[in-house]
């Protein structure tokens, strides 16, 4: 394996870890057809696409996340790792967890 692939592996994984560490991010999203990914030997990092000078990140946010603040934090986290433009897309919002049923009052 070339050192270039190893560096790409590390970069895609670092970007994904940084994005997932941002409060309000539920998951990464691979796009409608799973096309948003960094393809690596034997695996892929969904939701992260590394291009020359541009990093694309596709997200699933938590139900109660403040979208603008969360997107700003993700953009800052990614920009600290990769040079160039950071393009973000919020693909989905994770539904709220179901609350336990309320017991009936006799």
Short mmCIF file of C-alpha atoms in Angstrom, two decimals:
data_model
loop_
_atom_site.label_atom_id
_atom_site.label_comp_id
_atom_site.label_asym_id
_atom_site.label_seq_id
_atom_site.Cartn_x
_atom_site.Cartn_y
_atom_site.Cartn_z
CA UNK A 1 0.00 0.00 0.00
CA UNK A 2 1.38 3.42 -0.89
CA UNK A 3 1.88 6.13 1.71
CA UNK A 4 -0.56 8.29 -0.27
CA UNK A 5 -3.42 5.87 0.42
CA UNK A 6 -2.44 5.62 4.05
CA UNK A 7 -2.51 9.41 4.35
CA UNK A 8 -5.94 9.46 2.67
CA UNK A 9 -7.22 6.80 5.03
CA UNK A 10 -6.07 8.79 8.01
CA UNK A 11 -7.47 12.06 6.66
CA UNK A 12 -10.95 10.71 5.86
CA UNK A 13 -11.11 8.96 9.23
CA UNK A 14 -9.92 12.10 11.06
CA UNK A 15 -12.52 14.25 9.33
CA UNK A 16 -15.29 11.74 10.12
CA UNK A 17 -14.25 11.51 13.78
CA UNK A 18 -14.12 15.31 14.12
CA UNK A 19 -17.59 15.69 12.57
CA UNK A 20 -19.14 12.98 14.75
CA UNK A 21 -17.64 14.61 17.86
CA UNK A 22 -19.61 17.83 17.28
CA UNK A 23 -22.63 18.03 19.62
CA UNK A 24 -25.84 17.84 17.63
CA UNK A 25 -24.44 15.57 14.89
CA UNK A 26 -26.25 12.23 14.91
CA UNK A 27 -24.41 10.56 12.01
CA UNK A 28 -22.86 10.98 8.59
CA UNK A 29 -25.08 10.45 5.52
CA UNK A 30 -23.99 8.77 2.31
CA UNK A 31 -26.39 10.69 0.07
CA UNK A 32 -29.54 9.51 -1.66
CA UNK A 33 -27.76 6.70 -3.53
CA UNK A 34 -24.79 6.27 -1.19
CA UNK A 35 -22.62 8.29 -3.56
CA UNK A 36 -21.12 10.63 -0.95
CA UNK A 37 -18.11 8.77 0.39
CA UNK A 38 -14.37 8.50 0.39
CA UNK A 39 -13.59 5.19 -1.27
CA UNK A 40 -10.65 3.33 0.21
CA UNK A 41 -9.23 -0.13 -0.42
CA UNK A 42 -11.76 -2.56 1.04
CA UNK A 43 -13.96 0.07 2.67
CA UNK A 44 -15.44 3.52 2.44
CA UNK A 45 -16.08 6.45 4.76
CA UNK A 46 -19.70 7.42 4.16
CA UNK A 47 -20.70 11.07 4.25
CA UNK A 48 -17.20 12.43 3.60
CA UNK A 49 -15.93 13.23 0.12
CA UNK A 50 -12.37 14.54 -0.19
CA UNK A 51 -11.65 16.40 -3.45
CA UNK A 52 -8.88 18.77 -4.51
CA UNK A 53 -9.48 21.93 -2.50
CA UNK A 54 -13.00 20.92 -1.39
CA UNK A 55 -14.28 18.67 1.37
CA UNK A 56 -17.93 17.65 1.26
CA UNK A 57 -19.67 16.57 4.46
CA UNK A 58 -23.23 15.21 4.52
CA UNK A 59 -24.90 15.09 7.92
CA UNK A 60 -27.77 13.74 9.94
CA UNK A 61 -28.50 16.10 12.83
CA UNK A 62 -30.08 15.37 16.19
CA UNK A 63 -33.73 16.34 16.55
CA UNK A 64 -33.01 19.16 19.00
CA UNK A 65 -29.79 20.46 17.42
CA UNK A 66 -29.63 24.11 16.47
CA UNK A 67 -28.88 23.78 12.77
CA UNK A 68 -26.90 26.99 12.16
CA UNK A 69 -24.71 26.59 15.25
CA UNK A 70 -24.09 22.88 14.60
CA UNK A 71 -23.19 23.47 10.95
CA UNK A 72 -20.80 26.27 11.96
CA UNK A 73 -19.10 23.97 14.47
CA UNK A 74 -18.78 21.19 11.90
CA UNK A 75 -17.33 23.59 9.33
CA UNK A 76 -14.76 24.85 11.87
CA UNK A 77 -13.81 21.31 12.94
CA UNK A 78 -13.27 20.19 9.34
CA UNK A 79 -11.43 23.38 8.32
CA UNK A 80 -8.95 22.76 11.15
CA UNK A 81 -8.02 19.42 9.53
CA UNK A 82 -8.27 19.95 5.76
CA UNK A 83 -7.32 23.02 3.74
CA UNK A 84 -9.76 24.49 1.25
CA UNK A 85 -13.50 24.94 1.11
CA UNK A 86 -15.86 22.91 3.28
CA UNK A 87 -19.28 22.21 1.76
CA UNK A 88 -21.94 20.88 4.12
CA UNK A 89 -25.34 19.34 3.47
CA UNK A 90 -27.86 18.45 6.15
CA UNK A 91 -29.47 15.37 4.62
CA UNK A 92 -31.75 14.34 7.46
CA UNK A 93 -32.77 14.91 11.07
CA UNK A 94 -32.93 11.98 13.46
CA UNK A 95 -36.38 11.69 15.04
CA UNK A 96 -36.85 12.25 18.75
CA UNK A 97 -36.55 9.22 20.94
CA UNK A 98 -39.91 7.87 21.89
CA UNK A 99 -40.84 8.78 25.41
CA UNK A 100 -41.86 5.93 27.67
CA UNK A 101 -45.63 5.53 27.91
CA UNK A 102 -47.25 7.60 30.61
CA UNK A 103 -48.79 5.38 33.28
CA UNK A 104 -52.54 5.63 33.57
CA UNK A 105 -53.77 7.49 36.64
CA UNK A 106 -56.37 5.40 38.51
#
